PDB file of C-alpha atoms in Angstrom:
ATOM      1  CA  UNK A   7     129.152-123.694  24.886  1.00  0.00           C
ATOM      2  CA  UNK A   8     131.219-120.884  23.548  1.00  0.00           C
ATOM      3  CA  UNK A   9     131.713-118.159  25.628  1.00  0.00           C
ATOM      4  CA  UNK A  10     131.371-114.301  24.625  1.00  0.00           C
ATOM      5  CA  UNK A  11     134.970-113.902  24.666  1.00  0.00           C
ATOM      6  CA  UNK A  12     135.544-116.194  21.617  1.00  0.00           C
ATOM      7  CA  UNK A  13     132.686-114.721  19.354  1.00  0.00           C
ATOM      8  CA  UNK A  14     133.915-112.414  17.178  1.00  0.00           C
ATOM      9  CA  UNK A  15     132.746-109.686  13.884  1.00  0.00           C
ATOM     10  CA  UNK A  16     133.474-111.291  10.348  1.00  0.00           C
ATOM     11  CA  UNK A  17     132.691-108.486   7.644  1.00  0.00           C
ATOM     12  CA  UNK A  18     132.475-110.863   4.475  1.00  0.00           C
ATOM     13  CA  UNK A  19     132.062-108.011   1.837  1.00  0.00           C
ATOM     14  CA  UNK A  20     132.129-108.707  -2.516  1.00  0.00           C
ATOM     15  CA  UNK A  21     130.839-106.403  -5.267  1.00  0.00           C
ATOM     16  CA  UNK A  22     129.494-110.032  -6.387  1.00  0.00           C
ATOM     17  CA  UNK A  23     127.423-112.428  -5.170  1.00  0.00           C
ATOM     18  CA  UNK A  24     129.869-113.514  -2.456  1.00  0.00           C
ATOM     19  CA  UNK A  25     130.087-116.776  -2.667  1.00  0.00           C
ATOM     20  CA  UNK A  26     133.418-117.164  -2.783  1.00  0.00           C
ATOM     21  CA  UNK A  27     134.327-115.182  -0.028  1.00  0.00           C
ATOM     22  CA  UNK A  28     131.808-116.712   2.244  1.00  0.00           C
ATOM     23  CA  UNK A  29     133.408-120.296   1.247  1.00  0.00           C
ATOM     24  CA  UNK A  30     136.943-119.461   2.191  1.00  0.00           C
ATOM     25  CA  UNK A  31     135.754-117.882   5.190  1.00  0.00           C
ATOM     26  CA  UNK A  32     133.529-120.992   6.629  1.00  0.00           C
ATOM     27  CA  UNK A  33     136.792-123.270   5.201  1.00  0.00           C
ATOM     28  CA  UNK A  34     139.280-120.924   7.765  1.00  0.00           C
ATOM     29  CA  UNK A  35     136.679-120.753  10.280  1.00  0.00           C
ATOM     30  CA  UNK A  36     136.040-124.232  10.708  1.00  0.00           C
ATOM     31  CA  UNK A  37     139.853-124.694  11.929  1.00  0.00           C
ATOM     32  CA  UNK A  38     138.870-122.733  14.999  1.00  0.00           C
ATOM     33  CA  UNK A  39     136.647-125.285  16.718  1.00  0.00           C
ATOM     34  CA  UNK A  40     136.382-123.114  20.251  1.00  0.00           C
ATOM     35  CA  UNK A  41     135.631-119.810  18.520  1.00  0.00           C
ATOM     36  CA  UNK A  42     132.402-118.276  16.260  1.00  0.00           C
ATOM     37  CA  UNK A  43     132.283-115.645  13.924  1.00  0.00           C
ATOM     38  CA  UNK A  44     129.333-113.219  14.194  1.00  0.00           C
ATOM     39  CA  UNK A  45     129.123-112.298  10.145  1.00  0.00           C
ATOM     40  CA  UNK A  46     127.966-109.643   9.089  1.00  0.00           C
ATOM     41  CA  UNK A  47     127.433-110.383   5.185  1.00  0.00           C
ATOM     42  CA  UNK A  48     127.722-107.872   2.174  1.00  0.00           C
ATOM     43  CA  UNK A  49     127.591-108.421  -1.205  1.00  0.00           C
ATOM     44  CA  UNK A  50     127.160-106.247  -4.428  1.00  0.00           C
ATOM     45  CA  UNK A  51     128.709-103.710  -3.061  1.00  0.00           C
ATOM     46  CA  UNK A  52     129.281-101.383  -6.028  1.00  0.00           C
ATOM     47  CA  UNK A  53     128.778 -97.741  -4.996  1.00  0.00           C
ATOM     48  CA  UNK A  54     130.596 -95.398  -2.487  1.00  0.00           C
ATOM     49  CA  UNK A  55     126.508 -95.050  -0.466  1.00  0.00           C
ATOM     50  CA  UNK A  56     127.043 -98.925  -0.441  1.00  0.00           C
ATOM     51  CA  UNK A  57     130.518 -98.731   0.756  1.00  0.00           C
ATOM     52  CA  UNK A  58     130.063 -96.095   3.426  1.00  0.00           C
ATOM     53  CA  UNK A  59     127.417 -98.560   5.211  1.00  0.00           C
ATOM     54  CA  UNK A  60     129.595-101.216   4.806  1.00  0.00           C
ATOM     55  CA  UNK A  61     132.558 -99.415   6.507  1.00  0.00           C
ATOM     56  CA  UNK A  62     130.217 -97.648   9.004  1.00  0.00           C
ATOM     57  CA  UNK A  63     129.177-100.990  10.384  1.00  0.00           C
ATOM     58  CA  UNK A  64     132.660-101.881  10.610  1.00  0.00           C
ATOM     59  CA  UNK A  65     133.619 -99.057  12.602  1.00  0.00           C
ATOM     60  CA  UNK A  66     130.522 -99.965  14.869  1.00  0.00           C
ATOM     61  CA  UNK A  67     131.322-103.762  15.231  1.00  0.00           C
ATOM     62  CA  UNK A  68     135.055-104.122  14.814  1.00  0.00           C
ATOM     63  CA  UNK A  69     136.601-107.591  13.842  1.00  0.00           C
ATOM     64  CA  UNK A  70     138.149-109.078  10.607  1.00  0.00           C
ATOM     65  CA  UNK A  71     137.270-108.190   7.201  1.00  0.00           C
ATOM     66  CA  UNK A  72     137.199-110.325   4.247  1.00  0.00           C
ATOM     67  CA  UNK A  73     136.443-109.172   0.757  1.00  0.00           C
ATOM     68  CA  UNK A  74     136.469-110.251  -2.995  1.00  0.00           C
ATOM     69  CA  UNK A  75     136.327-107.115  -4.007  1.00  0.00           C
ATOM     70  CA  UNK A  76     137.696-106.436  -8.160  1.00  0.00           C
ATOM     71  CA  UNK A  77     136.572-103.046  -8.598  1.00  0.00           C
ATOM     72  CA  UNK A  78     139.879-101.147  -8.018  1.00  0.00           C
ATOM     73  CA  UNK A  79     138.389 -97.985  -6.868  1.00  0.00           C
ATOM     74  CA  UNK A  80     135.752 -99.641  -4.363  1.00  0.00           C
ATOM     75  CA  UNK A  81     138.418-101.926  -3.576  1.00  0.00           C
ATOM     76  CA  UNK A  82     140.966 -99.154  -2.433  1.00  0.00           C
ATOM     77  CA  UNK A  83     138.242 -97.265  -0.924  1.00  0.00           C
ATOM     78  CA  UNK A  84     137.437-100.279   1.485  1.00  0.00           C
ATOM     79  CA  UNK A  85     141.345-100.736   1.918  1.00  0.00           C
ATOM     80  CA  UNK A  86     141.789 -97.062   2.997  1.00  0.00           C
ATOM     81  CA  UNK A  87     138.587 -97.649   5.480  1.00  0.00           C
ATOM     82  CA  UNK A  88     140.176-100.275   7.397  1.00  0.00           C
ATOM     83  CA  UNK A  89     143.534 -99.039   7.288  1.00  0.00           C
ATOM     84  CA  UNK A  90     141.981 -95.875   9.205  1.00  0.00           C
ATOM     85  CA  UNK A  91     140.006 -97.838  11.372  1.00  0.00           C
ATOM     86  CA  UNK A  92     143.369-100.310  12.296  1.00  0.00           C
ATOM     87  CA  UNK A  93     140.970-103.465  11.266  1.00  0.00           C
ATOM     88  CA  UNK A  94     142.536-106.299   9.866  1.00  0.00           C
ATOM     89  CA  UNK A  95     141.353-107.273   6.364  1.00  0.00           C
ATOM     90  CA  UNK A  96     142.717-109.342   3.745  1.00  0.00           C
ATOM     91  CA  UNK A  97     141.187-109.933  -0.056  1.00  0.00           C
ATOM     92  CA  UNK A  98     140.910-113.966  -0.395  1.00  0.00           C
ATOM     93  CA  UNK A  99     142.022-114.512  -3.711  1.00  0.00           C
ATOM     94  CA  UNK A 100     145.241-112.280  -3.748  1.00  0.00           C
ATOM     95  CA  UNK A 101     148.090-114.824  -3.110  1.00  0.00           C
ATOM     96  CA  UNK A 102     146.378-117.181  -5.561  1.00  0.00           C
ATOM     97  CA  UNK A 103     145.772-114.549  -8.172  1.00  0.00           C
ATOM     98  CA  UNK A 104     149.151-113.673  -8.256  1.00  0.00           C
ATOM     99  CA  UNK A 105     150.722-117.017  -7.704  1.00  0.00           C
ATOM    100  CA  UNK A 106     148.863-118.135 -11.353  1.00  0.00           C
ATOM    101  CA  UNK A 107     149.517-115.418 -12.810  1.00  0.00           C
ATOM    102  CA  UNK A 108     153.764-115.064 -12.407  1.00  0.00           C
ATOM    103  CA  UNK A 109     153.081-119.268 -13.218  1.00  0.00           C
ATOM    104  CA  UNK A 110     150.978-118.428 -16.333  1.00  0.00           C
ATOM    105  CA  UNK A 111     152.805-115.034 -17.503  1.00  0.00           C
ATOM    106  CA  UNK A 112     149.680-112.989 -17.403  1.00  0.00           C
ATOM    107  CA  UNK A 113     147.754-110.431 -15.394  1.00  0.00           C
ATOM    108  CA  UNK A 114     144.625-111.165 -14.157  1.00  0.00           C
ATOM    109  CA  UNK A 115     141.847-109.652 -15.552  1.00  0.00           C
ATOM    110  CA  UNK A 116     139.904-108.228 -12.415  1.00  0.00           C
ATOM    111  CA  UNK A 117     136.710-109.677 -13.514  1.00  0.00           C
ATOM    112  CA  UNK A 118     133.720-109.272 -11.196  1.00  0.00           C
ATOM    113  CA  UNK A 119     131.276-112.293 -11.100  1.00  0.00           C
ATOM    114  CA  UNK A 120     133.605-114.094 -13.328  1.00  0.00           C
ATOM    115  CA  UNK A 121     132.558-117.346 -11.738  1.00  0.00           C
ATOM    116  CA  UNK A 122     128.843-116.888 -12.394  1.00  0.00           C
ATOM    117  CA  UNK A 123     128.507-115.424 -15.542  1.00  0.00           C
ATOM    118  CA  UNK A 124     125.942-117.102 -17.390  1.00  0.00           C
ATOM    119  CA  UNK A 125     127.823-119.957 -19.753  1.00  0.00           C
ATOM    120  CA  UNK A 126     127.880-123.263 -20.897  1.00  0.00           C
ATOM    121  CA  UNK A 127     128.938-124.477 -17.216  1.00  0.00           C
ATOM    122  CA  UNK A 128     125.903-121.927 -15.942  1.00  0.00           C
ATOM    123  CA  UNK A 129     123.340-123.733 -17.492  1.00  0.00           C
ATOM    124  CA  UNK A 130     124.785-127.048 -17.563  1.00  0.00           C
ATOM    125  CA  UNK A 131     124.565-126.557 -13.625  1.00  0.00           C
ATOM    126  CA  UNK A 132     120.675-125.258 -13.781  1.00  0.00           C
ATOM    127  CA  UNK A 133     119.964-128.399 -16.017  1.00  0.00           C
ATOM    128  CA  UNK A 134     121.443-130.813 -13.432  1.00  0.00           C
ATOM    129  CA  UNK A 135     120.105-129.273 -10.652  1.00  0.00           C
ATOM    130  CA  UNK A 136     116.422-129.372 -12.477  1.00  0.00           C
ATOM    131  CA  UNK A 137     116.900-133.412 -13.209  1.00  0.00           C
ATOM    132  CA  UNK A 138     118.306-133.895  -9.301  1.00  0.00           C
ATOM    133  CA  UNK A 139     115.047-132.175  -7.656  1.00  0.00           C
ATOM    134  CA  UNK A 140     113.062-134.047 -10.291  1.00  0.00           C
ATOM    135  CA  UNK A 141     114.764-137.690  -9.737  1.00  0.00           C
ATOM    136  CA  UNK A 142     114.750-137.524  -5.426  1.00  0.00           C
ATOM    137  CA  UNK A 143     113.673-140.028  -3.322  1.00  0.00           C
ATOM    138  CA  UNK A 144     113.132-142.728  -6.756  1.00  0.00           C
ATOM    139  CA  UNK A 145     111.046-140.239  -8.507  1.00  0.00           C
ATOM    140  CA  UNK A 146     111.172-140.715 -12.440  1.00  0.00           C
ATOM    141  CA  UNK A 147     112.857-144.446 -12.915  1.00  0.00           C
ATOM    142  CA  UNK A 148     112.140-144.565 -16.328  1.00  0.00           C
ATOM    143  CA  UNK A 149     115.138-142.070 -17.054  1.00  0.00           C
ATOM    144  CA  UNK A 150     118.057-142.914 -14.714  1.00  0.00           C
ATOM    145  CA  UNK A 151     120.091-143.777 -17.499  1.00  0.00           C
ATOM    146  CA  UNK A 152     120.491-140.069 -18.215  1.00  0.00           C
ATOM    147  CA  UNK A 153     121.821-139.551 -14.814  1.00  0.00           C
ATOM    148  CA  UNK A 154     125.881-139.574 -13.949  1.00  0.00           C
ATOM    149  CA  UNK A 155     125.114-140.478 -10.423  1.00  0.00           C
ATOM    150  CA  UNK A 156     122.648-142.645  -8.895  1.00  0.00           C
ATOM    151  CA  UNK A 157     122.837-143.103  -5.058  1.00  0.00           C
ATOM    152  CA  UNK A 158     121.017-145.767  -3.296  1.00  0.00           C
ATOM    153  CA  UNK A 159     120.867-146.013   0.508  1.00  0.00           C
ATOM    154  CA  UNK A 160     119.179-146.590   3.629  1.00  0.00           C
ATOM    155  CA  UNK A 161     116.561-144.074   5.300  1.00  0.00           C
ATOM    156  CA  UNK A 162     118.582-141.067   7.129  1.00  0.00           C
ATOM    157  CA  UNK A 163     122.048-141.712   4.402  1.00  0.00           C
ATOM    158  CA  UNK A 164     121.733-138.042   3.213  1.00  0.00           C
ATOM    159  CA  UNK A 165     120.891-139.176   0.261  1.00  0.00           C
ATOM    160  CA  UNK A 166     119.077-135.633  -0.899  1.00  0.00           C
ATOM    161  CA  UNK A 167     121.854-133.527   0.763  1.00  0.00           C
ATOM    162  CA  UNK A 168     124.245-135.100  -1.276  1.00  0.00           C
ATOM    163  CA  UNK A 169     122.634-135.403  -4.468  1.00  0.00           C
ATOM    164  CA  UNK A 170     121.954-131.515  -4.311  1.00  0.00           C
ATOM    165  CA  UNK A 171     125.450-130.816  -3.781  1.00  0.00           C
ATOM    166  CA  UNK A 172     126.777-132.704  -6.730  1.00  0.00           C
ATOM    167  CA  UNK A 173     123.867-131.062  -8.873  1.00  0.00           C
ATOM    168  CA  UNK A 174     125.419-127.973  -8.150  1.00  0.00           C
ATOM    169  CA  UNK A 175     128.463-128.349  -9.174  1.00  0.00           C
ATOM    170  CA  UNK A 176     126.574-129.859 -12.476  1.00  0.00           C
ATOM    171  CA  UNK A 177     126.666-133.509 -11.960  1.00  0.00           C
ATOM    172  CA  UNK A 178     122.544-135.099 -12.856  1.00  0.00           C
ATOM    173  CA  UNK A 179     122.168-137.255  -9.363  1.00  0.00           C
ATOM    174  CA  UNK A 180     119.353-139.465  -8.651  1.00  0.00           C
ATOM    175  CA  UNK A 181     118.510-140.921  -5.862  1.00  0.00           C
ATOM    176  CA  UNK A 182     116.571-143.682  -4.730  1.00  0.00           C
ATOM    177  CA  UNK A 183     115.079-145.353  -1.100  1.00  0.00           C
ATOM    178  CA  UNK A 184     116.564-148.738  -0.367  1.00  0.00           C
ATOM    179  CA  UNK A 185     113.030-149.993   1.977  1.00  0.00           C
ATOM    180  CA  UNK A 186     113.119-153.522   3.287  1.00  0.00           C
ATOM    181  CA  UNK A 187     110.586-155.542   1.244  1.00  0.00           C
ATOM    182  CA  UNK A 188     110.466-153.069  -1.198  1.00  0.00           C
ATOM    183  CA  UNK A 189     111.711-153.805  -4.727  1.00  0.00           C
ATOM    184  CA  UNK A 190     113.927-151.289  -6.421  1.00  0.00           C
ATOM    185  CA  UNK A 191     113.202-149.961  -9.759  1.00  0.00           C
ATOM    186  CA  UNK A 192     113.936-153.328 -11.876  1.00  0.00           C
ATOM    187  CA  UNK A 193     115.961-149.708 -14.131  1.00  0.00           C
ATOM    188  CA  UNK A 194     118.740-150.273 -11.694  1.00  0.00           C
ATOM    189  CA  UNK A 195     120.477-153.659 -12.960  1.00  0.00           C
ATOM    190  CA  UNK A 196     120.322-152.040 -16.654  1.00  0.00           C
ATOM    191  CA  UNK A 197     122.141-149.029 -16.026  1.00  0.00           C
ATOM    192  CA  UNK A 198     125.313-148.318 -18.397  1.00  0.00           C
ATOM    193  CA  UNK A 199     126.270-144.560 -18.514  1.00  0.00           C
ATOM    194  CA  UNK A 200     125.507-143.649 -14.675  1.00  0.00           C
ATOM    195  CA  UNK A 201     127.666-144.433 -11.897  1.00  0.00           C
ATOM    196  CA  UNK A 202     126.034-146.080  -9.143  1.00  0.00           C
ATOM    197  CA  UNK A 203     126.887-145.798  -5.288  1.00  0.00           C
ATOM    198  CA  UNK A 204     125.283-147.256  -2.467  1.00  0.00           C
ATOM    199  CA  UNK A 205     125.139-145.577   0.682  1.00  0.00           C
ATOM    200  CA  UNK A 206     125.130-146.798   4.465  1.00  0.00           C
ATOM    201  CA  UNK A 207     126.176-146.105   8.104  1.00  0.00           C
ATOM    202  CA  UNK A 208     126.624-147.803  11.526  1.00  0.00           C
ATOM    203  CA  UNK A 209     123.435-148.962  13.062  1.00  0.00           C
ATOM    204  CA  UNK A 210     123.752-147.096  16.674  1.00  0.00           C
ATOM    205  CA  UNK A 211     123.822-143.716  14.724  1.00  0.00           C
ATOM    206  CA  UNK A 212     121.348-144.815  11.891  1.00  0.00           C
ATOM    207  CA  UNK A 213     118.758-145.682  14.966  1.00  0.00           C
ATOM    208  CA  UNK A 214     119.537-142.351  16.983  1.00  0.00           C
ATOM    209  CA  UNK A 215     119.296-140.035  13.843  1.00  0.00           C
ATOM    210  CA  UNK A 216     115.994-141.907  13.327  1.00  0.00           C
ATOM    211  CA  UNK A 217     114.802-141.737  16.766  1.00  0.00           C
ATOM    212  CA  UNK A 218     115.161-137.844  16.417  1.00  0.00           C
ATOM    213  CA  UNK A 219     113.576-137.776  13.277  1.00  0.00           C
ATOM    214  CA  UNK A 220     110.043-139.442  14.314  1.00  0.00           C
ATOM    215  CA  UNK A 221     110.445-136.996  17.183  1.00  0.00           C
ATOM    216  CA  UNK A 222     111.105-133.748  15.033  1.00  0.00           C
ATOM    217  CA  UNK A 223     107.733-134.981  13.052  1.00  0.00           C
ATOM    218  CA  UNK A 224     106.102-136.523  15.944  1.00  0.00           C
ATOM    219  CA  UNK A 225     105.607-139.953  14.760  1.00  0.00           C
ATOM    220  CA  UNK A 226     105.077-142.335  17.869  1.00  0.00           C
ATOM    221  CA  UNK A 227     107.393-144.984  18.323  1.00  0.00           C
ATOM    222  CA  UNK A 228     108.726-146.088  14.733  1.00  0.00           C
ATOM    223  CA  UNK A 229     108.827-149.640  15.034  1.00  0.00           C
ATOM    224  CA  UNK A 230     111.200-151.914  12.716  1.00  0.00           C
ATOM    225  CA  UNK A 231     112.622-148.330  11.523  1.00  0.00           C
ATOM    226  CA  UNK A 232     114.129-147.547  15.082  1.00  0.00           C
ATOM    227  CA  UNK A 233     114.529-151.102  16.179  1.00  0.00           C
ATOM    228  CA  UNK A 234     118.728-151.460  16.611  1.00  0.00           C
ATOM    229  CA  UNK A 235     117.813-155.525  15.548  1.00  0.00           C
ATOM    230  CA  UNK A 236     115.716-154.913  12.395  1.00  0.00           C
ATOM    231  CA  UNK A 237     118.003-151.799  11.552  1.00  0.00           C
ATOM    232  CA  UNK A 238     121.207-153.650  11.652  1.00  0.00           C
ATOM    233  CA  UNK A 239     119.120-156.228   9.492  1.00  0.00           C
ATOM    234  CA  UNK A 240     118.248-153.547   6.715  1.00  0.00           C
ATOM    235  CA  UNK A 241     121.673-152.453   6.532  1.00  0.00           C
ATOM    236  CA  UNK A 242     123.069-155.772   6.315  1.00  0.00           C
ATOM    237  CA  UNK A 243     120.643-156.284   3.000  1.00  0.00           C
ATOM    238  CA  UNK A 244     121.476-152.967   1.713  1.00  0.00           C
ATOM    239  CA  UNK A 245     125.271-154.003   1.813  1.00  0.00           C
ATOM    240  CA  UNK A 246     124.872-157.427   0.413  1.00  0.00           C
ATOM    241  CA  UNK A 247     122.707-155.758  -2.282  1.00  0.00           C
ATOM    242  CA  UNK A 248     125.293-153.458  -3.077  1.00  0.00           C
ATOM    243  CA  UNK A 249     128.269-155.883  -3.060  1.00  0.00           C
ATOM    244  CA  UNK A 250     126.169-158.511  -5.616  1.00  0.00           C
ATOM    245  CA  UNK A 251     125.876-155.800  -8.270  1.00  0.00           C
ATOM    246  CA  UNK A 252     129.404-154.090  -7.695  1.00  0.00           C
ATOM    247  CA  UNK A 253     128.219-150.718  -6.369  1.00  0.00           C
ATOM    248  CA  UNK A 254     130.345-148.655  -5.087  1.00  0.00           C
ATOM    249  CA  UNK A 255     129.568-148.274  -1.389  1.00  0.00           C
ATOM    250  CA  UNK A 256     130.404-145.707   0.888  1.00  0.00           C
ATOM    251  CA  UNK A 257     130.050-146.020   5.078  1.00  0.00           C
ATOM    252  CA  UNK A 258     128.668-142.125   5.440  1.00  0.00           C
ATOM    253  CA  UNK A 259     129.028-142.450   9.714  1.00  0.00           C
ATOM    254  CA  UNK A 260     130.952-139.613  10.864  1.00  0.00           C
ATOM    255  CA  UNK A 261     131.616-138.280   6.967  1.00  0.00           C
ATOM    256  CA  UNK A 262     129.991-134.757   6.145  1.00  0.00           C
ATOM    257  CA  UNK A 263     127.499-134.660   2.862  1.00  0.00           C
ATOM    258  CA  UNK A 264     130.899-132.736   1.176  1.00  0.00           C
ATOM    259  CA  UNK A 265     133.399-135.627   1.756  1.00  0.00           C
ATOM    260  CA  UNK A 266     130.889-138.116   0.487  1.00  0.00           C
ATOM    261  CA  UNK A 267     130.242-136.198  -2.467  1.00  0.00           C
ATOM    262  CA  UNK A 268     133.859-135.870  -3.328  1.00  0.00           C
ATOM    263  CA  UNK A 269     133.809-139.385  -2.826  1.00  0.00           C
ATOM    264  CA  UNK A 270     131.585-139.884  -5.605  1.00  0.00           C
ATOM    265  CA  UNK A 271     133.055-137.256  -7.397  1.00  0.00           C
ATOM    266  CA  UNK A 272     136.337-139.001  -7.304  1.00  0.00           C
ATOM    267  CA  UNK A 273     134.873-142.427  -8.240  1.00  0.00           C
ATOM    268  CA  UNK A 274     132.920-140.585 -11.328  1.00  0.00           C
ATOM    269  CA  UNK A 275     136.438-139.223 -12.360  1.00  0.00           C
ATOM    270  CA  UNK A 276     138.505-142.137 -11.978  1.00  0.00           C
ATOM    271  CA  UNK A 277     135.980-144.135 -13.936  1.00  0.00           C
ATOM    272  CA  UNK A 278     135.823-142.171 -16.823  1.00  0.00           C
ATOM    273  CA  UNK A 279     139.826-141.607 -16.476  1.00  0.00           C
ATOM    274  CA  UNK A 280     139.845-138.441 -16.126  1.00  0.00           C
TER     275      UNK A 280
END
């Protein structure tokens, strides 16, 4: 339990989407285990009316401030603001931007939304993310040769999480059920292009996260699904499965659905040699 004393205001403020600034902030804020931010988020913030709300609610609930702000005018407008009101704030990209550009010999064009303007890598992303939702949970077999990611795993792997994650950052991820006594799509053994990972996890947590699960949809006892005997069973077939066809397999116990999809990421990489 966190105590009042360690929660504290976290203006996250962009003229963008804010995206980025809410990333760096959640990446900082995680190091502080025994603390939590109260945020208060703002983003397309592109006027001085849109400003003055911003910095009013600053000056009501004072804390840190955090902004990718490119507009220089709104930007030194916000500056000035906390500078009166003695608030710490810091712009998130400013030792990087200038780091690459005294490497690269070039200013920085100040761009605002640069990272989700609508290109190439923009639509590539909407395409992948389209063939993930359509492809969950062994949906569409007859295609999974057009996918650079299959995962395969056990009930309660993450499976979706994970394959939504990589579709946003433009990877086409399908994923597909591994059910006792259930054949997988005969597909699988004929793949070329795709990569193909299994996933699995230690029993005790497998059977708890279950457990929680029939209780969260109110599903009686579970049987063989919750049963420690029957579950360390299924995941001994899932991993003997895996092994026979050379999967890549990956123990997800106690790894978050971003380090297991930079695990796959890595594997994708290294396989094409990149």
């Amino acid at each position: 339990m966190i105590d009042d004393d360690n929660i504290f205001h976290l203006h996250l403020v962009s003229d963008s989407t804010g995206e980025t600034v809410d990333g760096v902030a959640r990446a900082c804020i995680a190091q502080f285990p025994d603390v939590r931010a109260h945020e208060h988020v703002w983003s397309l913030i592109r006027t001085d009316a849109q400003l003055a709300r911003v910095l009013a609610d600053i000056e009501r609930n004072p804390g840190i401030v955090l902004y990718t702000v490119f507009d220089s005018d709104i930007r030194r407008k916000l500056e000035e603001g906390c500078r009166r009101l003695q608030i710490p704030h810091s712009h998130v990209l400013d030792n990087t931007i200038t780091m690459m550009a005294g490497y690269l010999g070039q200013q920085s064009r100040g761009r605002t939304g640069a990272l989700h303007k609508m290109d190439e890598d923009y639509f590539n992303r909407i395409e992948a993310i389209d063939f993930t939702l359509s492809h969950d949970d062994g949906q569409s077999a007859w295609d999974l040769e057009e996918a650079d990611v299959v995962i395969v795993g056990v009930s309660r792997t993450s499976k979706t999480p994970t394959s939504v994650y990589l579709a946003n950052r433009g990877i086409k991820t399908a994923n597909v059920p591994f059910v006792p006594g259930c054949p997988l799509p005969p597909e699988l053994d004929q793949l070329k292009k795709p990569l193909v990972v299994g996933l699995i996890k230690d029993v005790d947590q497998l059977v708890s996260i279950r457990k929680n699960r029939l209780r969260q949809i109110e599903r009686g006892e579970g049987g063989d699904y919750v049963d420690p005997v029957a579950v360390r069973n299924e995941v001994h077939q899932a991993r003997r499965y895996f092994t026979d066809r050379g999967w890549k397999i990956i123990n997800v116990t106690r790894r978050s659905i971003e380090e297991t999809a930079a695990m796959i990421m890595a594997t994708m990489y290294d396989r094409r040699g990149h």
